[in-house]
mmCIF file of C-alpha atoms in Angstrom:
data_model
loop_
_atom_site.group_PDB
_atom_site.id
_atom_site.type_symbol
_atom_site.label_atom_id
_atom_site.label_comp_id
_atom_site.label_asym_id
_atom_site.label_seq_id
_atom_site.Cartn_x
_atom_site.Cartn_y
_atom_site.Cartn_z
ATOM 1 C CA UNK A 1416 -6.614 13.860 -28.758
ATOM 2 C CA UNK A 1417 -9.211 10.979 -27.371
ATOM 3 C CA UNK A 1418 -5.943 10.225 -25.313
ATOM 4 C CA UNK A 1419 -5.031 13.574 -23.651
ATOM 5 C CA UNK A 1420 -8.978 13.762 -22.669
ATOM 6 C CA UNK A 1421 -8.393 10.085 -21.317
ATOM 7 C CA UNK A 1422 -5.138 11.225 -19.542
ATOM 8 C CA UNK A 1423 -6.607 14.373 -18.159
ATOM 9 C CA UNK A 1424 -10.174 12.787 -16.861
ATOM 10 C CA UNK A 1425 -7.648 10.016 -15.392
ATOM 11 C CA UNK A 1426 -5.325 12.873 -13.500
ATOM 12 C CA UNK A 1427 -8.076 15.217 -12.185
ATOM 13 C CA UNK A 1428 -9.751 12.199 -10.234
ATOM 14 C CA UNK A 1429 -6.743 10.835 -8.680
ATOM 15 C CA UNK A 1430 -5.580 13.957 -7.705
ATOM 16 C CA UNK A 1431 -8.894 14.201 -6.224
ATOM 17 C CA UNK A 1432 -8.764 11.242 -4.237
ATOM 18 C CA UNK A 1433 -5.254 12.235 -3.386
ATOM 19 C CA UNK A 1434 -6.221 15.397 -1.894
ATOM 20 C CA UNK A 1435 -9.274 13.819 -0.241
ATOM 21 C CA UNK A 1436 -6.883 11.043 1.162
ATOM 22 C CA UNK A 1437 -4.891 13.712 3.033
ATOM 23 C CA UNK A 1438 -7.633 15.298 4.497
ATOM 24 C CA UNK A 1439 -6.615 18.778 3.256
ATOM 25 C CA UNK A 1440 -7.263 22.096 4.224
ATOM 26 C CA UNK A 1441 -6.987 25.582 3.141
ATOM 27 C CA UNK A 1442 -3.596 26.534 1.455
ATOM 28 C CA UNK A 1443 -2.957 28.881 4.423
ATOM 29 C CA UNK A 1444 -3.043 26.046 6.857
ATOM 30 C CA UNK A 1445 -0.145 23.785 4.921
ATOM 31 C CA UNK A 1446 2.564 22.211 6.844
ATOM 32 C CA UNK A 1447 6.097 22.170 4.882
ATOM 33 C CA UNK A 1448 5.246 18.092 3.847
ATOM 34 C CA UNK A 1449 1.743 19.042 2.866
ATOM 35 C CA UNK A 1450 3.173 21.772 0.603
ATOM 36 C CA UNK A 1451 5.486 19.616 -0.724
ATOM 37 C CA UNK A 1452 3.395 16.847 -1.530
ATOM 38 C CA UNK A 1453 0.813 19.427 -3.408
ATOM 39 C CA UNK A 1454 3.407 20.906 -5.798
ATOM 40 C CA UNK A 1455 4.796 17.415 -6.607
ATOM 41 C CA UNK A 1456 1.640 15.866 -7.129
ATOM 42 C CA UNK A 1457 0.368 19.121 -9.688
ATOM 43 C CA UNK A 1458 3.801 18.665 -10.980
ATOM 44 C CA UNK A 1459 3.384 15.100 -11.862
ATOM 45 C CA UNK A 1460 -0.233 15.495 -12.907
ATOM 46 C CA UNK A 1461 1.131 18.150 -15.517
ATOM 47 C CA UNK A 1462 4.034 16.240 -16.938
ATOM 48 C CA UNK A 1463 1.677 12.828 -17.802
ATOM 49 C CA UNK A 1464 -0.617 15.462 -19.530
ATOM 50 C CA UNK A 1465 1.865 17.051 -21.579
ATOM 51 C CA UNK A 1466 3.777 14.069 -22.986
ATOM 52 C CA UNK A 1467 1.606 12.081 -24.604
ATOM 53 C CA UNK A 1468 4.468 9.388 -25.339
ATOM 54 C CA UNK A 1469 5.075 8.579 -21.255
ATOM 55 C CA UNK A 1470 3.005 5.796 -19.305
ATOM 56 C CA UNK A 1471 0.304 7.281 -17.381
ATOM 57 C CA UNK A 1472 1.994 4.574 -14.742
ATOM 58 C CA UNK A 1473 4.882 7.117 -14.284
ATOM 59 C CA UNK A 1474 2.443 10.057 -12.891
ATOM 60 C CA UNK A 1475 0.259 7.633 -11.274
ATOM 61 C CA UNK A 1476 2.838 5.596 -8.696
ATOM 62 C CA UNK A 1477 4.748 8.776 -7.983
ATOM 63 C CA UNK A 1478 1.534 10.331 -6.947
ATOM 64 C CA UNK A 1479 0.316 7.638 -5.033
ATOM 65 C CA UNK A 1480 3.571 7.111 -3.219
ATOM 66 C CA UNK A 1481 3.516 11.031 -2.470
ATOM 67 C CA UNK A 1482 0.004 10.501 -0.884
ATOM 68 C CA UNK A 1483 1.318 7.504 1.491
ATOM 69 C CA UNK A 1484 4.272 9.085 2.389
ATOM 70 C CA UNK A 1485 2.235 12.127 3.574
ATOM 71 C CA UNK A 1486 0.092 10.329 5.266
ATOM 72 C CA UNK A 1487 2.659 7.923 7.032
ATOM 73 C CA UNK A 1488 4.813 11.267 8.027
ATOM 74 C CA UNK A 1489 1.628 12.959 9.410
ATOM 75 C CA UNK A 1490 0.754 9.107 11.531
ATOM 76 C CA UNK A 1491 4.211 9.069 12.770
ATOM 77 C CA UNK A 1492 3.981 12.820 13.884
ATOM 78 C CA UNK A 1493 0.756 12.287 15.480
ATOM 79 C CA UNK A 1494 2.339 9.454 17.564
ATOM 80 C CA UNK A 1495 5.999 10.833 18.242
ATOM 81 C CA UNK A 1496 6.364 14.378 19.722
ATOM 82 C CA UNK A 1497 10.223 13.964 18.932
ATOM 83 C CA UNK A 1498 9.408 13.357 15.472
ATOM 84 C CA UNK A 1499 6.648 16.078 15.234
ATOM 85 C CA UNK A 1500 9.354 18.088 15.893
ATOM 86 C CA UNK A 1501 11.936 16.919 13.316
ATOM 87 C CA UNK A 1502 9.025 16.824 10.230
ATOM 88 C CA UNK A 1503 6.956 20.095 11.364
ATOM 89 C CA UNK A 1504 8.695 22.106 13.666
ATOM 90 C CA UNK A 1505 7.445 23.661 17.089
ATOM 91 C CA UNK A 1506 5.384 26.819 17.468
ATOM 92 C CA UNK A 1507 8.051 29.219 18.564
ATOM 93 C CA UNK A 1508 7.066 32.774 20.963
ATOM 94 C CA UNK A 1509 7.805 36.033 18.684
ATOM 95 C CA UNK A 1510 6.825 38.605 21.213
ATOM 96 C CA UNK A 1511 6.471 38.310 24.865
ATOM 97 C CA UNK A 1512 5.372 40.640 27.521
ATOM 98 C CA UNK A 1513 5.514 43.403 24.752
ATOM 99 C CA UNK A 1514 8.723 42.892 23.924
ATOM 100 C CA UNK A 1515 10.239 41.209 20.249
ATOM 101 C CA UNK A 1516 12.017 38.194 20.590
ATOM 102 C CA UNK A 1517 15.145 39.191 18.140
ATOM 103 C CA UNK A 1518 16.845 35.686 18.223
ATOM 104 C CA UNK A 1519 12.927 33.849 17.072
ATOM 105 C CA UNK A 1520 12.909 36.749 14.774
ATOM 106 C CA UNK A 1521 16.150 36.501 12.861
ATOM 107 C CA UNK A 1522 15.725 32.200 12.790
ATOM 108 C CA UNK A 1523 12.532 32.568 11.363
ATOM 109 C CA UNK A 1524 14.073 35.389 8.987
ATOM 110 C CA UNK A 1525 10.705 37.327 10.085
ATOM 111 C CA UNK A 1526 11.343 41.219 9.431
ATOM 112 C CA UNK A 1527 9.669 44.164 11.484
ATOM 113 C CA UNK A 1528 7.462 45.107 9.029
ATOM 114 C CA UNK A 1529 6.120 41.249 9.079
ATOM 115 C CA UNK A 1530 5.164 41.521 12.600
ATOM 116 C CA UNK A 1531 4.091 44.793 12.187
ATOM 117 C CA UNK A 1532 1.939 43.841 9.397
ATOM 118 C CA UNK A 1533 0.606 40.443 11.091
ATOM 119 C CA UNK A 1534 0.259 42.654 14.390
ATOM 120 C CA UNK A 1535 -2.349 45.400 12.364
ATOM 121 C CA UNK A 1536 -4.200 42.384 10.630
ATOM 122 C CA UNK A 1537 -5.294 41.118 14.350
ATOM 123 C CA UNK A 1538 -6.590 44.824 15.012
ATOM 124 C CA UNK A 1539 -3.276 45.135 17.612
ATOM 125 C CA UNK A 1540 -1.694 48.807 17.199
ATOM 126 C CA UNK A 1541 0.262 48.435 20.738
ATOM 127 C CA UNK A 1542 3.218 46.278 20.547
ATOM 128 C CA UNK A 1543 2.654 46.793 25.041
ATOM 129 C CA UNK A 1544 -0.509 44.820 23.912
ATOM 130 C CA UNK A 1545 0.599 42.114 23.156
ATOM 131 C CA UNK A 1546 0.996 39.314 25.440
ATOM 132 C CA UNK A 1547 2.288 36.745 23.034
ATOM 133 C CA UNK A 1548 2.329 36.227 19.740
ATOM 134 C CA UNK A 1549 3.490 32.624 18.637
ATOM 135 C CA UNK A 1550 4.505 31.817 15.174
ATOM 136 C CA UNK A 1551 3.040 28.021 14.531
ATOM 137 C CA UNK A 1552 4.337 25.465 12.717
ATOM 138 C CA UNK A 1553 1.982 26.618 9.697
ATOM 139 C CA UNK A 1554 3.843 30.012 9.769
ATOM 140 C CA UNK A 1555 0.694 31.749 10.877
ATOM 141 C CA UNK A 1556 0.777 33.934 13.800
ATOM 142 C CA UNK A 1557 -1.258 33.868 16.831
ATOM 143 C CA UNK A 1558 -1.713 36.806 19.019
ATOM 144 C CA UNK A 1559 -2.844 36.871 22.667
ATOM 145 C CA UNK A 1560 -3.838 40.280 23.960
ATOM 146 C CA UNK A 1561 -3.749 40.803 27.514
ATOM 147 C CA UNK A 1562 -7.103 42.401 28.533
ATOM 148 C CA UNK A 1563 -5.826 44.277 31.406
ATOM 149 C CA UNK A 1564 -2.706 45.690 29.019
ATOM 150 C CA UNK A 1565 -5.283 47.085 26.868
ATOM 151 C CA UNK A 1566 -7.330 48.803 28.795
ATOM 152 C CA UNK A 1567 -4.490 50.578 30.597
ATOM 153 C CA UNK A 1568 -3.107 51.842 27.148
ATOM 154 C CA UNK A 1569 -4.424 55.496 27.004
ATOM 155 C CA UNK A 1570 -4.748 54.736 23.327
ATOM 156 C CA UNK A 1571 -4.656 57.741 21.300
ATOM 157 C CA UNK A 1572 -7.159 59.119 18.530
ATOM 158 C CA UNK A 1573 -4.029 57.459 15.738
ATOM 159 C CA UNK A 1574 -2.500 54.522 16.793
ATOM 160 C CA UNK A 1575 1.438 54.639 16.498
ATOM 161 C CA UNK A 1576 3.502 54.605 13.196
ATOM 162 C CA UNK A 1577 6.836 52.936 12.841
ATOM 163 C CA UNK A 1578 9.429 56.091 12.949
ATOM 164 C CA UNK A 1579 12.604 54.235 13.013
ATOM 165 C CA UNK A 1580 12.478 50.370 11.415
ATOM 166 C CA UNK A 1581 15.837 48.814 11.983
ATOM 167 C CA UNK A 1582 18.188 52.078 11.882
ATOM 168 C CA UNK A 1583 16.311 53.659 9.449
ATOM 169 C CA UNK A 1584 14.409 56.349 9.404
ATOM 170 C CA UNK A 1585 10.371 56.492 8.379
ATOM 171 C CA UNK A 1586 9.910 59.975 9.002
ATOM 172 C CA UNK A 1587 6.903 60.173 6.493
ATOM 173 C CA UNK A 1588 5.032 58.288 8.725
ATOM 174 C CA UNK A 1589 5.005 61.701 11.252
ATOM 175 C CA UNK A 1590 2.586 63.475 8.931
ATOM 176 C CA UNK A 1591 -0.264 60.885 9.896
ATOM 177 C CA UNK A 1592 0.475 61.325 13.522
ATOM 178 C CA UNK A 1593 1.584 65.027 13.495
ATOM 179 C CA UNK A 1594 4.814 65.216 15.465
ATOM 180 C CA UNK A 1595 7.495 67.042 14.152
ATOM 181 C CA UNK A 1596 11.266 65.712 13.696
ATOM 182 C CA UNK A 1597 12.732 67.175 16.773
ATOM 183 C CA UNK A 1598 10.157 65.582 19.119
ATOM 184 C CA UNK A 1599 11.996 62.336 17.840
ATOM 185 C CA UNK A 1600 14.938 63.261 17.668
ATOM 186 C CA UNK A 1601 14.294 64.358 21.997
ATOM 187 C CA UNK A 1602 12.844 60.982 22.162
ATOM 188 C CA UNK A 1603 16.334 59.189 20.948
ATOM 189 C CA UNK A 1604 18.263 61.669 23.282
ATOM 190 C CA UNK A 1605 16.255 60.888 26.260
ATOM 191 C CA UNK A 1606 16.253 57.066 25.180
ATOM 192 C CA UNK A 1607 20.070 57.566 25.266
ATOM 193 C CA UNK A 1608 20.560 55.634 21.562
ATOM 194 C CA UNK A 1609 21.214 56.057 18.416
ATOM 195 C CA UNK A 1610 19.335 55.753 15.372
ATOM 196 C CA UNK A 1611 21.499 53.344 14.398
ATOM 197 C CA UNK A 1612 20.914 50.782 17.062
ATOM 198 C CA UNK A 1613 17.013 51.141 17.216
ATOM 199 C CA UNK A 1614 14.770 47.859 16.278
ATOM 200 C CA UNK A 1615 11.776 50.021 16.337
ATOM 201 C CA UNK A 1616 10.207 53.122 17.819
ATOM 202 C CA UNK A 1617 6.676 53.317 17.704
ATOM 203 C CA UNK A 1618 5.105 56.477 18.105
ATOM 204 C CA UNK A 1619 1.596 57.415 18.262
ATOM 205 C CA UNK A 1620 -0.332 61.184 18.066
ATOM 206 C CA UNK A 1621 -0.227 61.436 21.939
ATOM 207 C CA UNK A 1622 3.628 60.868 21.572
ATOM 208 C CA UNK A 1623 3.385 57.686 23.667
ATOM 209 C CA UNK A 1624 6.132 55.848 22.329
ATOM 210 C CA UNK A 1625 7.566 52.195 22.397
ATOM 211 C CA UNK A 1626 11.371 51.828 21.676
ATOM 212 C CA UNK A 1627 13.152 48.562 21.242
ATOM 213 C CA UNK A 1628 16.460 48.058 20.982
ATOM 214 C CA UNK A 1629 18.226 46.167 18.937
ATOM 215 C CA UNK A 1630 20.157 43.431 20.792
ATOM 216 C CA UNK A 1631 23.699 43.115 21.523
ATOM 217 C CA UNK A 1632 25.242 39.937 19.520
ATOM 218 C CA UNK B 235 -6.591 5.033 11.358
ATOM 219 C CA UNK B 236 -8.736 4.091 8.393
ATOM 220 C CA UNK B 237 -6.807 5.972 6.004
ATOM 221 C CA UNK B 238 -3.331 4.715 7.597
ATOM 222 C CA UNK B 239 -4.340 1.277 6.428
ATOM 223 C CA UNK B 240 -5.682 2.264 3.069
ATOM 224 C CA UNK B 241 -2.498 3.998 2.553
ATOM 225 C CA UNK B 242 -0.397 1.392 3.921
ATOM 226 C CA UNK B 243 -2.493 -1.151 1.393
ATOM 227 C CA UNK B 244 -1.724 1.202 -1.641
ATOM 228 C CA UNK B 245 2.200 1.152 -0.777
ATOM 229 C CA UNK B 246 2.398 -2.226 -0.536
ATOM 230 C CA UNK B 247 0.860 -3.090 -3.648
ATOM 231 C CA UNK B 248 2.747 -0.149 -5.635
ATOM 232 C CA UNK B 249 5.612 -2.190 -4.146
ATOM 233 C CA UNK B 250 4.798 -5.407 -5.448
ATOM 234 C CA UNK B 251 3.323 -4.193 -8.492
ATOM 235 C CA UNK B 252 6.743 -2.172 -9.256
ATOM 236 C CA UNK B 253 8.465 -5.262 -8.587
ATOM 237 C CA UNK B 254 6.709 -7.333 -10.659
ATOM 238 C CA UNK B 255 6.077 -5.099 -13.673
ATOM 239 C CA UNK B 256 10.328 -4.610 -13.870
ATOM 240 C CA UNK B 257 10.887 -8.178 -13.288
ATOM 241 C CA UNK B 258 8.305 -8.482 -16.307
ATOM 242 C CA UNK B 259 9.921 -5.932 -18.464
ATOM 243 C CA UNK B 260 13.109 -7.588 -17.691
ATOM 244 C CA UNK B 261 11.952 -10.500 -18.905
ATOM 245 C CA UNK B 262 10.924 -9.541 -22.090
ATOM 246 C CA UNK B 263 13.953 -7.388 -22.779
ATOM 247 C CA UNK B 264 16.054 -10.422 -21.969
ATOM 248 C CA UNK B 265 13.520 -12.304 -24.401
ATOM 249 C CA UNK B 266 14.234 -10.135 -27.598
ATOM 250 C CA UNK B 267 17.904 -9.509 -26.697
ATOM 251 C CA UNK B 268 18.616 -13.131 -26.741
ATOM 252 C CA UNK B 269 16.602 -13.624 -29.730
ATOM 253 C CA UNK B 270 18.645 -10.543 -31.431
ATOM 254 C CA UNK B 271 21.921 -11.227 -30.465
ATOM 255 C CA UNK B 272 24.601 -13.098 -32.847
ATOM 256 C CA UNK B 273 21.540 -13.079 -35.882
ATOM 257 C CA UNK B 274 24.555 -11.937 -38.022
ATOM 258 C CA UNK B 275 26.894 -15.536 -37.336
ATOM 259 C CA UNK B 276 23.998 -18.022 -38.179
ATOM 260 C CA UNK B 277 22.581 -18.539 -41.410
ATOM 261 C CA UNK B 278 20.075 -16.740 -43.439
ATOM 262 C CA UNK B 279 16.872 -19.116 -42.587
ATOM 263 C CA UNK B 280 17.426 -19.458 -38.800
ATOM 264 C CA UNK B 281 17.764 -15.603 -38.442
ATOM 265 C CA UNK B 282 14.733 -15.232 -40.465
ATOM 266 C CA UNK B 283 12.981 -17.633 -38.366
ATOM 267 C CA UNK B 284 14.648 -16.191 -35.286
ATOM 268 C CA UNK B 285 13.125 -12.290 -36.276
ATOM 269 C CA UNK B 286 9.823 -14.299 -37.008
ATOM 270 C CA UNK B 287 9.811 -15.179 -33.298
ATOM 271 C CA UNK B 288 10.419 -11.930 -32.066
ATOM 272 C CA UNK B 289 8.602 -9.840 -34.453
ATOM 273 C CA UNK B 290 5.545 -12.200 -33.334
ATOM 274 C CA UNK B 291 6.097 -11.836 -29.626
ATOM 275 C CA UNK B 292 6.679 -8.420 -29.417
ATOM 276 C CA UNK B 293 3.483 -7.177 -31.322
ATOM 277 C CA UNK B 294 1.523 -9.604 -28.782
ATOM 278 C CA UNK B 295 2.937 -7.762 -25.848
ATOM 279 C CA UNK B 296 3.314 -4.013 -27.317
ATOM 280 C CA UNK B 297 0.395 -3.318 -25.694
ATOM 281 C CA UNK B 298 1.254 -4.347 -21.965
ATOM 282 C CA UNK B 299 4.613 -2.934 -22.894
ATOM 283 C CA UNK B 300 3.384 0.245 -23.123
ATOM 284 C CA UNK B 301 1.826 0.395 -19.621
ATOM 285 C CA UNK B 302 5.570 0.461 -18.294
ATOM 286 C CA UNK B 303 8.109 1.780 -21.290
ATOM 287 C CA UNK B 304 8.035 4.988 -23.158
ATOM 288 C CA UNK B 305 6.177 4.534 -26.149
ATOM 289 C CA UNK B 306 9.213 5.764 -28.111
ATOM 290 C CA UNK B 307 10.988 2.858 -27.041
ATOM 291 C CA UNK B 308 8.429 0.919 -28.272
ATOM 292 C CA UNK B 309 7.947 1.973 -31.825
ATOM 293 C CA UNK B 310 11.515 2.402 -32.037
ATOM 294 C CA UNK B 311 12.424 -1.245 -31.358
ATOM 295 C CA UNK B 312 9.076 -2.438 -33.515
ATOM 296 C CA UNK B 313 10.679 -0.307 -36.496
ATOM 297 C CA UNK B 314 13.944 -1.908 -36.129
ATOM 298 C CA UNK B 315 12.510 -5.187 -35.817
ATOM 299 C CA UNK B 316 10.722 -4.837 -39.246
ATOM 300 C CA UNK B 317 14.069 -3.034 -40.490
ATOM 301 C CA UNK B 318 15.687 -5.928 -39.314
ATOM 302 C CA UNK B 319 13.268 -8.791 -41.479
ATOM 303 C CA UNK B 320 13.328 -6.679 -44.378
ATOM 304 C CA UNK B 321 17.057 -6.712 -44.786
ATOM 305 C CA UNK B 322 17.514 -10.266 -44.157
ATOM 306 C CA UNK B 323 14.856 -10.983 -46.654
ATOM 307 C CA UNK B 324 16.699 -8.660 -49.036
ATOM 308 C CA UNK B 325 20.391 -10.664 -47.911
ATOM 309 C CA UNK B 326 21.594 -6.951 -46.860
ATOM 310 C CA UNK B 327 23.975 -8.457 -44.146
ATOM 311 C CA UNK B 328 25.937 -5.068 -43.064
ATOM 312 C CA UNK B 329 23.239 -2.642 -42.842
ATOM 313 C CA UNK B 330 21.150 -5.789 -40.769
ATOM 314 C CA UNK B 331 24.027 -6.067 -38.618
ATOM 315 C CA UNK B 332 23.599 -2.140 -37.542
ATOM 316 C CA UNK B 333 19.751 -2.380 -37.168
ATOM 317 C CA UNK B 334 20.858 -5.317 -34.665
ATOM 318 C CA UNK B 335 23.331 -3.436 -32.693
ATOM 319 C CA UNK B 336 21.378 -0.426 -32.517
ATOM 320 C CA UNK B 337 18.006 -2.502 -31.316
ATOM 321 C CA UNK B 338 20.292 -4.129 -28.507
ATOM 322 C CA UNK B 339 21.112 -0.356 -27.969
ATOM 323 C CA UNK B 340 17.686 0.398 -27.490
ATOM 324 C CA UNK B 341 16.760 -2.467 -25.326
ATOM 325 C CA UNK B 342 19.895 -2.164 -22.981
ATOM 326 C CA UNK B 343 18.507 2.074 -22.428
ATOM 327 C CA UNK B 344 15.407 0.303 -21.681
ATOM 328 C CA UNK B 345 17.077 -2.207 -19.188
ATOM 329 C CA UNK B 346 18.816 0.648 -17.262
ATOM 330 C CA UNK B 347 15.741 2.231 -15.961
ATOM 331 C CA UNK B 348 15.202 -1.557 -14.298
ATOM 332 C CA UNK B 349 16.305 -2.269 -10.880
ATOM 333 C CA UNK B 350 15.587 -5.921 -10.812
#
């Protein structure tokens, strides 16, 4: 039993000094290494705890290793933008001008109720709004409103609902911003589109809507 | 920077130390294999005396053993050496003969997980 204590006092530190050694961060703000590196390391740390029969040497040098490996990947990074690229990835532009990026969209396997949902936590309701909004290497997304945009927006007293996501219909989203079925379905006609081929339609309780297409492959 | 060099200082040494601790596990492996092997073709003292000479060695490095082999390993091998002195004490030829080949078993799995 003394040993497990031993084994465990042993682990917690050097995972400590592990972490502190990589200078991390809040679990939001990972890179794809860092994350990595953190589920190895608790990995590790639980194996050499639960087999009492193993060297503590065989959690130990993995975890160490793990530690300078991060470290070196995050130097060389810092010091080649080439590299940065290969190990992290670039920020890539989701939405510009307004309008959804399809091909960032579908190579970052994001979904319209993602951006949507990223889009409402930054207190944006107008997808005209937005200016850009870049996905970073972290996977969080940055927003830039244009001022300008958003005080043109007659915004009305319920921002807009997503009606049609992707071809389908969210028609129980019209009770919240009561307009009826055929006001949509005028909306598609004068659009000139069918449901089918619709990214999104945004409509709000004025009737102001946004439709995006989906694009042609 | 600071933390580049620290790092760089720790990867070295696991390095080295990796390289020394197999090349010292080697050793010893090579140590009680040699000591094991062909115990059944000499006579009844000198394998006696040969056993002695492992039996002694390995309980005075069990202990820095363990830092690098599965403890498993370990008291497997220290049972078979016993296994091994008993029997010869006791003339049982065959059934020593078996303890040896399975101990040289046990120390060639132990081998494998060595590079150098």
């Amino acid at each position: 039993m003394i040993s497990i204590i031993l084994r465990t006092t042993i682990m917690f530190f050097l995972v400590m000094f592990s972490l502190r050694m990589m200078g991390k961060k809040n679990l939001g703000e990972f890179q794809p290494s860092d994350f990595v590196s953190t589920m190895l390391i608790s990995n590790l740390t639980s194996i050499i705890i639960e087999a009492p029969e193993l060297p503590i040497l065989y959690s130990i040098v993995p975890i160490l290793l793990i530690v300078c490996f991060e470290i070196f990947t995050s130097i060389i990074a810092k010091s080649n933008d080439k590299m940065a690229h290969i190990l992290q990835g670039n920020p890539k532009v989701l939405i510009h001008n307004g309008i959804i990026n399809q091909t960032v969209m579908e190579d970052l396997r994001f979904t319209v109720n993602d951006i949507l949902e990223v889009m409402r936590s930054k207190d944006v309701f107008y997808l005209e709004e937005v200016n850009l909004a870049i996905v970073e290497t972290t996977g969080a997304v940055s927003i830039y409103t244009d001022p300008d945009a958003t005080t043109n927006i007659k915004k009305a007293r319920i921002p807009p609902f997503d009606i049609i996501v992707d071809g389908m219909e969210r028609y129980y989203n019209l009770d919240y911003i009561g307009i009826t079925e055929s006001k949509i379905d005028k909306i598609i006609e004068r659009e000139n589109v069918t449901k089918e081929n619709i990214l999104l339609l945004l409509v709000d309780s004025n009737g102001r809507y946004n439709c995006t297409l989906k694009e042609v492959k | 920077m600071k933390t580049f060099y620290y790092s760089l200082i720790i990867f070295i040494t696991i390095l080295i130390g990796s390289v020394l601790s197999d090349i010292y596990v080697k050793k010893q492996m090579l140590f009680y294999k040699s000591y094991i092997t062909g115990i059944e073709t000499v006579d009844n003292s000198t394998s006696e005396t040969r056993i002695e000479i492992t039996k002694d060695k390995f309980s005075k490095q069990k202990n820095m053993l363990r830092l690098f082999i599965n403890k498993e390993h370990i008291n497997d091998i220290e049972k078979n050496i016993l296994l091994m002195e008993y029997y010869c004490k006791n003339d049982e030829i065959e059934k020593n003969n078996e303890t040896v080949i399975e101990t040289i078993h046990m120390i060639e799995q132990v081998d494998e997980n060595i590079i150098f």
